PDB file of C-alpha atoms in Angstrom:
ATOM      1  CA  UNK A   1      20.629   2.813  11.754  1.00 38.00           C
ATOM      2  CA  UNK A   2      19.362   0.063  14.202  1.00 39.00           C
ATOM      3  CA  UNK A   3      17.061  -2.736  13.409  1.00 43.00           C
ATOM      4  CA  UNK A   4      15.779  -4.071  10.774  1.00 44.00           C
ATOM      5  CA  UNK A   5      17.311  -2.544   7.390  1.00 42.00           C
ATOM      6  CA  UNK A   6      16.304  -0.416   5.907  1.00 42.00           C
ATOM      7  CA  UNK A   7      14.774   2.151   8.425  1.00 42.00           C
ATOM      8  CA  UNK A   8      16.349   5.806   8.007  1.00 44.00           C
ATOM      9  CA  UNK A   9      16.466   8.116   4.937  1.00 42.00           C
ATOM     10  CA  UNK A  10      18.047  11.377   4.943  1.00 41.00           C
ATOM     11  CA  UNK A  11      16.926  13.863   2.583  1.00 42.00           C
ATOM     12  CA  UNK A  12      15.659  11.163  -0.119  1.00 40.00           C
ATOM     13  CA  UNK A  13      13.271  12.928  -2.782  1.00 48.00           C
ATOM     14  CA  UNK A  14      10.038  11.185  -4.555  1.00 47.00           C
ATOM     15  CA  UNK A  15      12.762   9.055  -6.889  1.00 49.00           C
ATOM     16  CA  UNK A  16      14.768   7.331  -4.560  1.00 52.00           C
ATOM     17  CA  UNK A  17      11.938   7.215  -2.034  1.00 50.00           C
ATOM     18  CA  UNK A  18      10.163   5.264  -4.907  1.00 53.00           C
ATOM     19  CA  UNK A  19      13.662   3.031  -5.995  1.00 57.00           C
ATOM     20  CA  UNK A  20      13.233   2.134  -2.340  1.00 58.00           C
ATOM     21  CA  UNK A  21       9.527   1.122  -2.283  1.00 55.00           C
ATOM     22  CA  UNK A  22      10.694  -1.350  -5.067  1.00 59.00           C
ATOM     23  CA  UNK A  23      14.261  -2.148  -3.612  1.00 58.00           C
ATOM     24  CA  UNK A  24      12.221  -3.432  -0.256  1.00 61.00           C
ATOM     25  CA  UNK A  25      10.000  -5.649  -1.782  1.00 55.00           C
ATOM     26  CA  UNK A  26      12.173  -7.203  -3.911  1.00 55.00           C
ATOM     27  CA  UNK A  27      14.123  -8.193  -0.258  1.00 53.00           C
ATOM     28  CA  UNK A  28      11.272  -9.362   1.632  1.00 51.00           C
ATOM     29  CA  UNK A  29      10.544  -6.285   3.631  1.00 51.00           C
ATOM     30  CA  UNK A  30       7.167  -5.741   2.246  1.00 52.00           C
ATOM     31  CA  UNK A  31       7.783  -2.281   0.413  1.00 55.00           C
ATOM     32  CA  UNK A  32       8.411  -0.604   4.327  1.00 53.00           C
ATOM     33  CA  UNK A  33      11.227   1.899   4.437  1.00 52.00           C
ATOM     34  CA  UNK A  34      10.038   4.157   7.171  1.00 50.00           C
ATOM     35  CA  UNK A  35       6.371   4.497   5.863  1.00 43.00           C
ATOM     36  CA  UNK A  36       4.857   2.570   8.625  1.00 42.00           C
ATOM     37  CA  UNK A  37       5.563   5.624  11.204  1.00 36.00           C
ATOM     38  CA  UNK A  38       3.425   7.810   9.051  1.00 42.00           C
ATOM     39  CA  UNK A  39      -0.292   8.037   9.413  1.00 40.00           C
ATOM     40  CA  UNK A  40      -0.682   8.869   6.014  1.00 41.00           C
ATOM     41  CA  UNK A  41       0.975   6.192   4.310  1.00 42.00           C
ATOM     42  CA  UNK A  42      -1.538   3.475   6.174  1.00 42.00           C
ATOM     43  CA  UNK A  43      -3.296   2.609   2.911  1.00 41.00           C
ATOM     44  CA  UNK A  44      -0.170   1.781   1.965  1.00 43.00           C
ATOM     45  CA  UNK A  45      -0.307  -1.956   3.892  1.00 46.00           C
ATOM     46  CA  UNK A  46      -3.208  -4.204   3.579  1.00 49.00           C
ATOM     47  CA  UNK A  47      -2.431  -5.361   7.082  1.00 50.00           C
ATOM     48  CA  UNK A  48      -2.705  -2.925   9.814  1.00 55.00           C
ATOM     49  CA  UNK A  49       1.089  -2.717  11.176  1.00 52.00           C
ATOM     50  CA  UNK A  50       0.076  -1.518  14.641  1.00 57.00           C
ATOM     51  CA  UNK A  51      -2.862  -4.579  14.705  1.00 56.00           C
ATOM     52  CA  UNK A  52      -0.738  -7.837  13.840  1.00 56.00           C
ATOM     53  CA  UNK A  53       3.074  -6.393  13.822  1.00 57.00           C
ATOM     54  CA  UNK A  54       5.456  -5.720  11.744  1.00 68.00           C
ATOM     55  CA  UNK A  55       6.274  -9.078  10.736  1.00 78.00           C
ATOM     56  CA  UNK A  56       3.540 -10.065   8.723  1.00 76.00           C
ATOM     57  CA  UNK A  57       2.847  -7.877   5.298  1.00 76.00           C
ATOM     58  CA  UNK A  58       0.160  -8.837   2.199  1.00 74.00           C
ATOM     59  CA  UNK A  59      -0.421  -7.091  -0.544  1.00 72.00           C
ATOM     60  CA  UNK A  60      -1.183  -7.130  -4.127  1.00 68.00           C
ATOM     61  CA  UNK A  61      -0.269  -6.070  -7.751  1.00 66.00           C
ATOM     62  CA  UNK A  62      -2.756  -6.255 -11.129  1.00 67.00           C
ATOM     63  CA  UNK A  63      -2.147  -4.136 -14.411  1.00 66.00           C
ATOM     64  CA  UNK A  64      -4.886  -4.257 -17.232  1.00 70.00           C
ATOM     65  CA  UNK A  65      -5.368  -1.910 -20.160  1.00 72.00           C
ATOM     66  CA  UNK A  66      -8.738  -1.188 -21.399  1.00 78.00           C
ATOM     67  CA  UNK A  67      -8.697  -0.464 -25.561  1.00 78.00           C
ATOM     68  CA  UNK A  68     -11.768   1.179 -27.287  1.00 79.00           C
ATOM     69  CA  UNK A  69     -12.068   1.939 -31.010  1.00 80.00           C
ATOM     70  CA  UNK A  70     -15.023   3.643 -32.647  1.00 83.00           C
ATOM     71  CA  UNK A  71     -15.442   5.390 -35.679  1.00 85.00           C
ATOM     72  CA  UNK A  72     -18.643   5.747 -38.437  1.00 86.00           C
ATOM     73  CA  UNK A  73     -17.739   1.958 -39.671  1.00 85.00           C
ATOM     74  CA  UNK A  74     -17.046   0.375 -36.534  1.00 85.00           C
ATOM     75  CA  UNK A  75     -16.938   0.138 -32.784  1.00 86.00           C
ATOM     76  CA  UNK A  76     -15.489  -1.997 -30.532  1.00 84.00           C
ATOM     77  CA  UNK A  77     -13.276  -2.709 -27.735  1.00 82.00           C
ATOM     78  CA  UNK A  78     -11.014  -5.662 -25.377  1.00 77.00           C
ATOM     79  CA  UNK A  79      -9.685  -5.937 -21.897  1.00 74.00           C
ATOM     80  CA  UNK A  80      -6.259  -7.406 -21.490  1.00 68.00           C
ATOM     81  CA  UNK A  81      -5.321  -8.426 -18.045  1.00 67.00           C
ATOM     82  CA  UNK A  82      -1.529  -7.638 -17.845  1.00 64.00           C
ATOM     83  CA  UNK A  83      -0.078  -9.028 -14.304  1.00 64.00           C
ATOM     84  CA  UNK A  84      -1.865 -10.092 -11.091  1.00 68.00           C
ATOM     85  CA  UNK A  85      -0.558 -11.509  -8.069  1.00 71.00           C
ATOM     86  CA  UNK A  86      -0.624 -11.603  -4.314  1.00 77.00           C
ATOM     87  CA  UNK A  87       2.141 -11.141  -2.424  1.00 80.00           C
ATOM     88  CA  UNK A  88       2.647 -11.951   0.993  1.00 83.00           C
ATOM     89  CA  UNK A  89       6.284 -11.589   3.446  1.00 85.00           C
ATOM     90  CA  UNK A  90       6.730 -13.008   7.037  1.00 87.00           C
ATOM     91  CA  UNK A  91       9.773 -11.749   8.890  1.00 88.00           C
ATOM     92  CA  UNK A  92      11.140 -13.276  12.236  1.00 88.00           C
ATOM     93  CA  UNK A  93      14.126 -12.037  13.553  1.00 88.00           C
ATOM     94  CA  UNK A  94      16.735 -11.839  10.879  1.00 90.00           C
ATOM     95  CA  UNK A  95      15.207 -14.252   8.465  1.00 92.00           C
ATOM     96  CA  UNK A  96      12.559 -13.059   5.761  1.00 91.00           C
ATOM     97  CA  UNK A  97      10.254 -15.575   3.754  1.00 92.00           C
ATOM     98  CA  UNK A  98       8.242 -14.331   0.520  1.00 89.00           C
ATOM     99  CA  UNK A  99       5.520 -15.853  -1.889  1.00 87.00           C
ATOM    100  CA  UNK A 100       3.788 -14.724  -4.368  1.00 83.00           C
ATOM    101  CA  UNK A 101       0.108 -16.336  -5.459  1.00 78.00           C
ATOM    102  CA  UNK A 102      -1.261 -16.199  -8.594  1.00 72.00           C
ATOM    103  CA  UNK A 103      -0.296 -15.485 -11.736  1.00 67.00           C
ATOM    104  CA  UNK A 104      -2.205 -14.052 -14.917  1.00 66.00           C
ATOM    105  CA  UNK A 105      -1.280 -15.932 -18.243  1.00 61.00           C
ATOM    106  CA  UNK A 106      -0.745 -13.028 -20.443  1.00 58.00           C
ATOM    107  CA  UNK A 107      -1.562 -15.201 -23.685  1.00 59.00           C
ATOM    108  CA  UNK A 108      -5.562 -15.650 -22.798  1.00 63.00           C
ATOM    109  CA  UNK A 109      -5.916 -12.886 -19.728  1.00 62.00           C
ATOM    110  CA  UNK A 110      -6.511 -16.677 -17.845  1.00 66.00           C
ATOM    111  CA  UNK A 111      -5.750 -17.004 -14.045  1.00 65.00           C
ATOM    112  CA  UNK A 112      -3.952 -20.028 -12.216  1.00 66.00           C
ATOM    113  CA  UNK A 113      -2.938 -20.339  -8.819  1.00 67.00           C
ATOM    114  CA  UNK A 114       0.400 -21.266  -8.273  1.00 71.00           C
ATOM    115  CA  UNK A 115       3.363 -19.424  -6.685  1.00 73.00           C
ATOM    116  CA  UNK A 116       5.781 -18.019  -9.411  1.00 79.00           C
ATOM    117  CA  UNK A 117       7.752 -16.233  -7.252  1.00 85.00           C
ATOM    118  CA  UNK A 118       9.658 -17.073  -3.371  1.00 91.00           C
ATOM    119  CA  UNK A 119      12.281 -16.839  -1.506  1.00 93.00           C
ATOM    120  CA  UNK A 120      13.871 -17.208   1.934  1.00 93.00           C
ATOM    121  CA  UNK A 121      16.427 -14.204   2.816  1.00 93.00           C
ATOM    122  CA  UNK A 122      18.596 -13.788   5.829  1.00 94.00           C
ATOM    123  CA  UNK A 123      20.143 -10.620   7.361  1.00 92.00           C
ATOM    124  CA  UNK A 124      23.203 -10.790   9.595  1.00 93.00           C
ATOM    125  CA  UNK A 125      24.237  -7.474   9.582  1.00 92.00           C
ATOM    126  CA  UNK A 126      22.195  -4.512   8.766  1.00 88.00           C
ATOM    127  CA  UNK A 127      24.059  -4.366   5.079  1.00 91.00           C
ATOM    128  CA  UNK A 128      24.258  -8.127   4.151  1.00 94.00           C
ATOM    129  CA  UNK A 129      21.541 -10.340   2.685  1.00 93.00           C
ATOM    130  CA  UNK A 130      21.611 -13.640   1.523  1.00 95.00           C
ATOM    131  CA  UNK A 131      19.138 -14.632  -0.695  1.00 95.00           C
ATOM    132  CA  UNK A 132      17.764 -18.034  -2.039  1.00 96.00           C
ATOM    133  CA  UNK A 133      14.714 -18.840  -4.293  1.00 95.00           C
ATOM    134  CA  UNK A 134      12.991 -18.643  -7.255  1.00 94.00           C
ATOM    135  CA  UNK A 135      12.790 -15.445  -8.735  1.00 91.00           C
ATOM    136  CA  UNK A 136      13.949 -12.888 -11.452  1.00 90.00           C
ATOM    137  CA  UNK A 137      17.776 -12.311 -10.821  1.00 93.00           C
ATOM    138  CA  UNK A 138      18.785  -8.784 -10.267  1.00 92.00           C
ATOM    139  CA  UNK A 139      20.004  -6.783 -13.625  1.00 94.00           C
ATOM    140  CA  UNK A 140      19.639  -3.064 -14.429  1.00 91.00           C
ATOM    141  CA  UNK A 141      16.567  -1.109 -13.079  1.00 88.00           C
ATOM    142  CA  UNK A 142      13.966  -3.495 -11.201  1.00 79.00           C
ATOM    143  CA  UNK A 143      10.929  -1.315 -11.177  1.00 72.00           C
ATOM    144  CA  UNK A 144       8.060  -3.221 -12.564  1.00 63.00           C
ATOM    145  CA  UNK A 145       7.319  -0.602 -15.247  1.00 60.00           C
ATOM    146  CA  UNK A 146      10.594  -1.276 -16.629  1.00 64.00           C
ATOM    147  CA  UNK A 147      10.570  -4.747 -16.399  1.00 64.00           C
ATOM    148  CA  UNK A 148       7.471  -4.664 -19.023  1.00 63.00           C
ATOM    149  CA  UNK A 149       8.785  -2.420 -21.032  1.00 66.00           C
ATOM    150  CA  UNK A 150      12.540  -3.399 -20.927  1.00 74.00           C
ATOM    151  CA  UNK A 151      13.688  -6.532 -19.332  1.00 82.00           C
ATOM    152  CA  UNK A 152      11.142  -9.104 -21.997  1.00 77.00           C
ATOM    153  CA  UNK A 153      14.116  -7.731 -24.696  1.00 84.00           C
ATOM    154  CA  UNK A 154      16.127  -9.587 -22.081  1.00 89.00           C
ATOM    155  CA  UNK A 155      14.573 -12.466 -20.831  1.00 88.00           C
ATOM    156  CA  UNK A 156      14.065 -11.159 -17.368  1.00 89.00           C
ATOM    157  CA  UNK A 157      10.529 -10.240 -17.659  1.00 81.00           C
ATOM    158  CA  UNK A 158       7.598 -11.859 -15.335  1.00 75.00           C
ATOM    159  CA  UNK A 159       7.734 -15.171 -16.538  1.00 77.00           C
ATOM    160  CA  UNK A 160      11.293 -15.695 -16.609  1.00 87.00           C
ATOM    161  CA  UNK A 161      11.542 -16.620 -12.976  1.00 89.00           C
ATOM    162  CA  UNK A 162      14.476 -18.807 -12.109  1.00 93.00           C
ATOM    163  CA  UNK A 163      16.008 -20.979  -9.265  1.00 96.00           C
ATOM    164  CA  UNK A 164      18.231 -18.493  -7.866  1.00 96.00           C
ATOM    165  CA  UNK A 165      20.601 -17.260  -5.046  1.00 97.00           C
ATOM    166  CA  UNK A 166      22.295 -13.798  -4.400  1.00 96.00           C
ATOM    167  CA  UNK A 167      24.604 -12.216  -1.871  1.00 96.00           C
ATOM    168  CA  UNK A 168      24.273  -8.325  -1.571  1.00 95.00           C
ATOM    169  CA  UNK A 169      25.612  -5.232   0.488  1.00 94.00           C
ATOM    170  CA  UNK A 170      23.838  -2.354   0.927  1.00 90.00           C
ATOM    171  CA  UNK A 171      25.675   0.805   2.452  1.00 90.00           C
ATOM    172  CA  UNK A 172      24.734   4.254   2.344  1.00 87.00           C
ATOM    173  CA  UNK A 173      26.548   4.646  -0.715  1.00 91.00           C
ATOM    174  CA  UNK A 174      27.386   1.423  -2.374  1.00 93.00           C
ATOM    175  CA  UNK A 175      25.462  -1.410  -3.113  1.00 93.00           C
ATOM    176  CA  UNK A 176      26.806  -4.778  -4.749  1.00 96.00           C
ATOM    177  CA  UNK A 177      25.603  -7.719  -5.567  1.00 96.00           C
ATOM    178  CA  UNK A 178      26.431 -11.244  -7.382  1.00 97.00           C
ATOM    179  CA  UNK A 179      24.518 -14.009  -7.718  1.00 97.00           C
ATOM    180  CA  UNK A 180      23.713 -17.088  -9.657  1.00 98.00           C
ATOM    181  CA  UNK A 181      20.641 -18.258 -11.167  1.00 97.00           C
ATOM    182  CA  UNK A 182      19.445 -21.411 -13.069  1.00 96.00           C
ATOM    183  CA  UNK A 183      16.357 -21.012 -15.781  1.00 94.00           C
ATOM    184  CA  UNK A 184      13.469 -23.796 -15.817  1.00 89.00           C
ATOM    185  CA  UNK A 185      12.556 -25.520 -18.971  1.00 86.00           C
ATOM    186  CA  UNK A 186       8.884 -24.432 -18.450  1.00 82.00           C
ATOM    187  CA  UNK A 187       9.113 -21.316 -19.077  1.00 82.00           C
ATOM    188  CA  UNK A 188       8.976 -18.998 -21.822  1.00 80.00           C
ATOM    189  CA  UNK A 189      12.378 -19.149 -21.760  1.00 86.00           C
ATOM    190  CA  UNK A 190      12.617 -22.491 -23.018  1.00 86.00           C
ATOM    191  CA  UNK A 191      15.951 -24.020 -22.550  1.00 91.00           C
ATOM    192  CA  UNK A 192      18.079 -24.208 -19.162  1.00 93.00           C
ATOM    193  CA  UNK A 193      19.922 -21.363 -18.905  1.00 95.00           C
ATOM    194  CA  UNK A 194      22.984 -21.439 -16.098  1.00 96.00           C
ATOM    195  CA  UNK A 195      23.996 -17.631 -15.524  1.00 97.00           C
ATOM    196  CA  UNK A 196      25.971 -15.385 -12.919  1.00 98.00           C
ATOM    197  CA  UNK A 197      25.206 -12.038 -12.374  1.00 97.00           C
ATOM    198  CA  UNK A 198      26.588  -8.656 -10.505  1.00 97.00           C
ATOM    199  CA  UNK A 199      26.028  -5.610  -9.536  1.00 97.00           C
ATOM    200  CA  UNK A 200      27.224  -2.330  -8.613  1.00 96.00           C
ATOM    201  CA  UNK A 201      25.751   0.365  -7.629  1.00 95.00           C
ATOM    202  CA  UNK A 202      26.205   3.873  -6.327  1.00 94.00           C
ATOM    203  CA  UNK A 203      24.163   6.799  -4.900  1.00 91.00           C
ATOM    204  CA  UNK A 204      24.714  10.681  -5.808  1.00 89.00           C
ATOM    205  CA  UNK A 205      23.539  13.724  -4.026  1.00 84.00           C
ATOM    206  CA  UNK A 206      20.841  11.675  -2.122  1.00 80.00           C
ATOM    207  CA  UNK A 207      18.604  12.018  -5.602  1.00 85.00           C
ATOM    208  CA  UNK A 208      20.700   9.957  -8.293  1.00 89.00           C
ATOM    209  CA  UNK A 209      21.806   6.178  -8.467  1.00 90.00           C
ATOM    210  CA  UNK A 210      23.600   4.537 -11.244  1.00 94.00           C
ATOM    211  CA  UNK A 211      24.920   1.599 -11.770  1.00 95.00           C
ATOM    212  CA  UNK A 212      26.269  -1.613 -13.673  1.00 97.00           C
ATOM    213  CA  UNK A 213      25.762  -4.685 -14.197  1.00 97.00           C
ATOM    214  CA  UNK A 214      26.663  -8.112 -15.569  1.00 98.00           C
ATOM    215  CA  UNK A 215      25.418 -11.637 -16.989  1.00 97.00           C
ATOM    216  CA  UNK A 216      27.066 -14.464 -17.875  1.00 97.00           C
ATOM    217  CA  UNK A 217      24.988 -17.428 -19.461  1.00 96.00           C
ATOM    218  CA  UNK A 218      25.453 -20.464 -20.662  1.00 96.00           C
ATOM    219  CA  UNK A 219      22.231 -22.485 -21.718  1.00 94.00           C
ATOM    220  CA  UNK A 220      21.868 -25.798 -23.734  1.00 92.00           C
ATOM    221  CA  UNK A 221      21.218 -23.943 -27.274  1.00 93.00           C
ATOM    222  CA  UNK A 222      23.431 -20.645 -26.596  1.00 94.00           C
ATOM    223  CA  UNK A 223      25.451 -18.749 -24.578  1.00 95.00           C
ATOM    224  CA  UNK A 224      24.624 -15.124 -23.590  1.00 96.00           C
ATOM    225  CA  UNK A 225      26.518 -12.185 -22.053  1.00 97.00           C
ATOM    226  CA  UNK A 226      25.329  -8.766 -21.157  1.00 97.00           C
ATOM    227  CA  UNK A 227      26.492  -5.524 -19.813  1.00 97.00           C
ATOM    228  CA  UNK A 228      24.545  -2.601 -18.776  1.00 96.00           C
ATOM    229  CA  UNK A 229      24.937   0.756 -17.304  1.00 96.00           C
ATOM    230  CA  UNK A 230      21.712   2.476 -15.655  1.00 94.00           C
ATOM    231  CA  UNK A 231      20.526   5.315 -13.482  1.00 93.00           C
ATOM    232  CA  UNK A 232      17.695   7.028 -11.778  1.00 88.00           C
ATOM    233  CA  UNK A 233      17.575  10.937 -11.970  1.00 89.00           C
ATOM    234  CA  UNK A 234      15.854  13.041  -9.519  1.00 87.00           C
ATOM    235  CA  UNK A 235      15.599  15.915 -10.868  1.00 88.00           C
ATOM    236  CA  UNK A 236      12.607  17.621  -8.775  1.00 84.00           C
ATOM    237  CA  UNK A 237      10.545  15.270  -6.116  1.00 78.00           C
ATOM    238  CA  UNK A 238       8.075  14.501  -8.707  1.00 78.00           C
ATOM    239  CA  UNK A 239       9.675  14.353 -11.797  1.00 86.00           C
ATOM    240  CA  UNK A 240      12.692  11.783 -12.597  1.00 82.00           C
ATOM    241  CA  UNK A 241      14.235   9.870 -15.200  1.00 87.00           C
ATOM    242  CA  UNK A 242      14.893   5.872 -15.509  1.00 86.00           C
ATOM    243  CA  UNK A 243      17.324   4.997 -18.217  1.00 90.00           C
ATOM    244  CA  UNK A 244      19.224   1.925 -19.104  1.00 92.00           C
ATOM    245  CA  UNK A 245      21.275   0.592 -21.872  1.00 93.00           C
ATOM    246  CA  UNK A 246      22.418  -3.005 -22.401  1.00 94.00           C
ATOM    247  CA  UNK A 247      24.864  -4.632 -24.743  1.00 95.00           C
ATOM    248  CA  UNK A 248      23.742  -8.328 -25.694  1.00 95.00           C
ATOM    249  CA  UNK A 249      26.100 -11.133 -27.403  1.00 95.00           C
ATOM    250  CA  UNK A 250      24.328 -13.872 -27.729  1.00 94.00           C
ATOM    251  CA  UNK A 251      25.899 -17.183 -29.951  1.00 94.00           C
ATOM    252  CA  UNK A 252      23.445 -20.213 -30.562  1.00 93.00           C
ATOM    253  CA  UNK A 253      25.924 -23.440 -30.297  1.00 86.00           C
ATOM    254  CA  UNK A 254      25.739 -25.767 -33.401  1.00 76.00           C
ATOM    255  CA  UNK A 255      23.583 -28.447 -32.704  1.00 58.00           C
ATOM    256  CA  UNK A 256      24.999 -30.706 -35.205  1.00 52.00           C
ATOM    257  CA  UNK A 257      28.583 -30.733 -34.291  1.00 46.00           C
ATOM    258  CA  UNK A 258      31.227 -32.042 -36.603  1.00 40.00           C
TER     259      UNK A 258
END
């Protein structure tokens, strides 16, 4: 490898390819891992790589779901805006900034501009990062699909963001990570939650990853730890498997003590 990270995939099928996509923007990289050299992929960027560079990447995320009911009594229907955001990445050098604008208020479908998400990230080898912002500390599978679906059981859905900071490696192999995070009082969380966090990871057969990971909490009302174990399973280059199970122990102090 030489560069940037990352830049060079050997053998990877559709799963890891798409752990990847996710991996990168989560980093500040903009989602690129190679796609940029492929003609194809273009659509891919809302910024023209070979126009402005590759330092500069913007892009976008919304999820809705349209319901519909009819039958001989009644018919009717409702649009729920789910998530919505811009995101946009500047990279100079070895440092990385990220932002993301605009959030969608889940409760009325209701839009407000403000940045939920950012962080500044510096690389000073090809497998270290350092990592400091506000964002949704790493735990278990971080694909958005199952972050909806998973991580709101949690408390590490969108939403949950948190004044954070992380150190990670990132070999061929391995990957670890620990980190420590701080929850705001405005959020749906709702207390100030103080937590550290790791990971470990590890790569099988260029097609499988699983992993661990940790959580330590300790918040004004309780205290929270978690362990989970999770993979991603390529079986074919379209079809794969995401799975992850956590333990929770959660104890809510006494409030009144004696």
């Amino acid at each position: 490898r030489s560069g940037s990270w990352p830049r060079r995939f050997s053998g990877l099928g559709a799963a890891m390819l798409s752990f990847a996509v996710a991996r990168s923007i989560q980093l500040g990289f903009g989602g690129r891992v190679g796609l940029h050299s492929v003609v194809e992929a273009r659509a891919f960027y809302a910024i023209d790589p070979e126009k402005v560079g590759e330092w500069l990447n913007l892009g976008g995320d919304t999820r809705s779901i349209q319901v519909h009911q009819e039958n001989d009594q009644i018919k009717r229907g409702r649009f729920f805006w789910m998530q919505g955001g811009v995101d946009v990445s500047a990279t100079y050098q070895k440092i990385t900034a990220m932002m993301t604008v605009g959030q969608v208020l889940t409760s009325n479908s209701s839009w407000r501009s403000i940045s939920p998400k950012f962080y500044l990230a510096y690389q000073p080898t090809d497998e270290i990062v350092i990592r400091a912002g506000r964002y949704i500390p790493v735990y278990g599978i971080n694909l958005p699909e199952h972050q909806f679906l998973i991580k709101q059981f949690l408390a590490l859905a969108p939403g949950t963001e948190r004044d954070a900071f992380d150190v990670q490696w990132n070999g061929e192999k391995w990957n670890f990570l620990i980190g420590y995070s701080e929850s705001l009082l405005v959020s749906v969380i709702g207390d100030i939650e103080k937590a550290y966090h790791a990971q470990a990871q590890m790569t099988l057969n260029d097609s499988h990853k699983i992993g661990v990971s940790l959580w330590s909490g300790d918040a004004v009302t309780y205290k929270k730890n978690m362990v989970g174990l999770h993979a991603v399973l390529g079986w074919t280059e379209k079809f794969y498997t995401l799975t992850e199970v956590d333990q929770v122990q959660t104890t809510v102090k006494n409030s009144n003590p004696s």
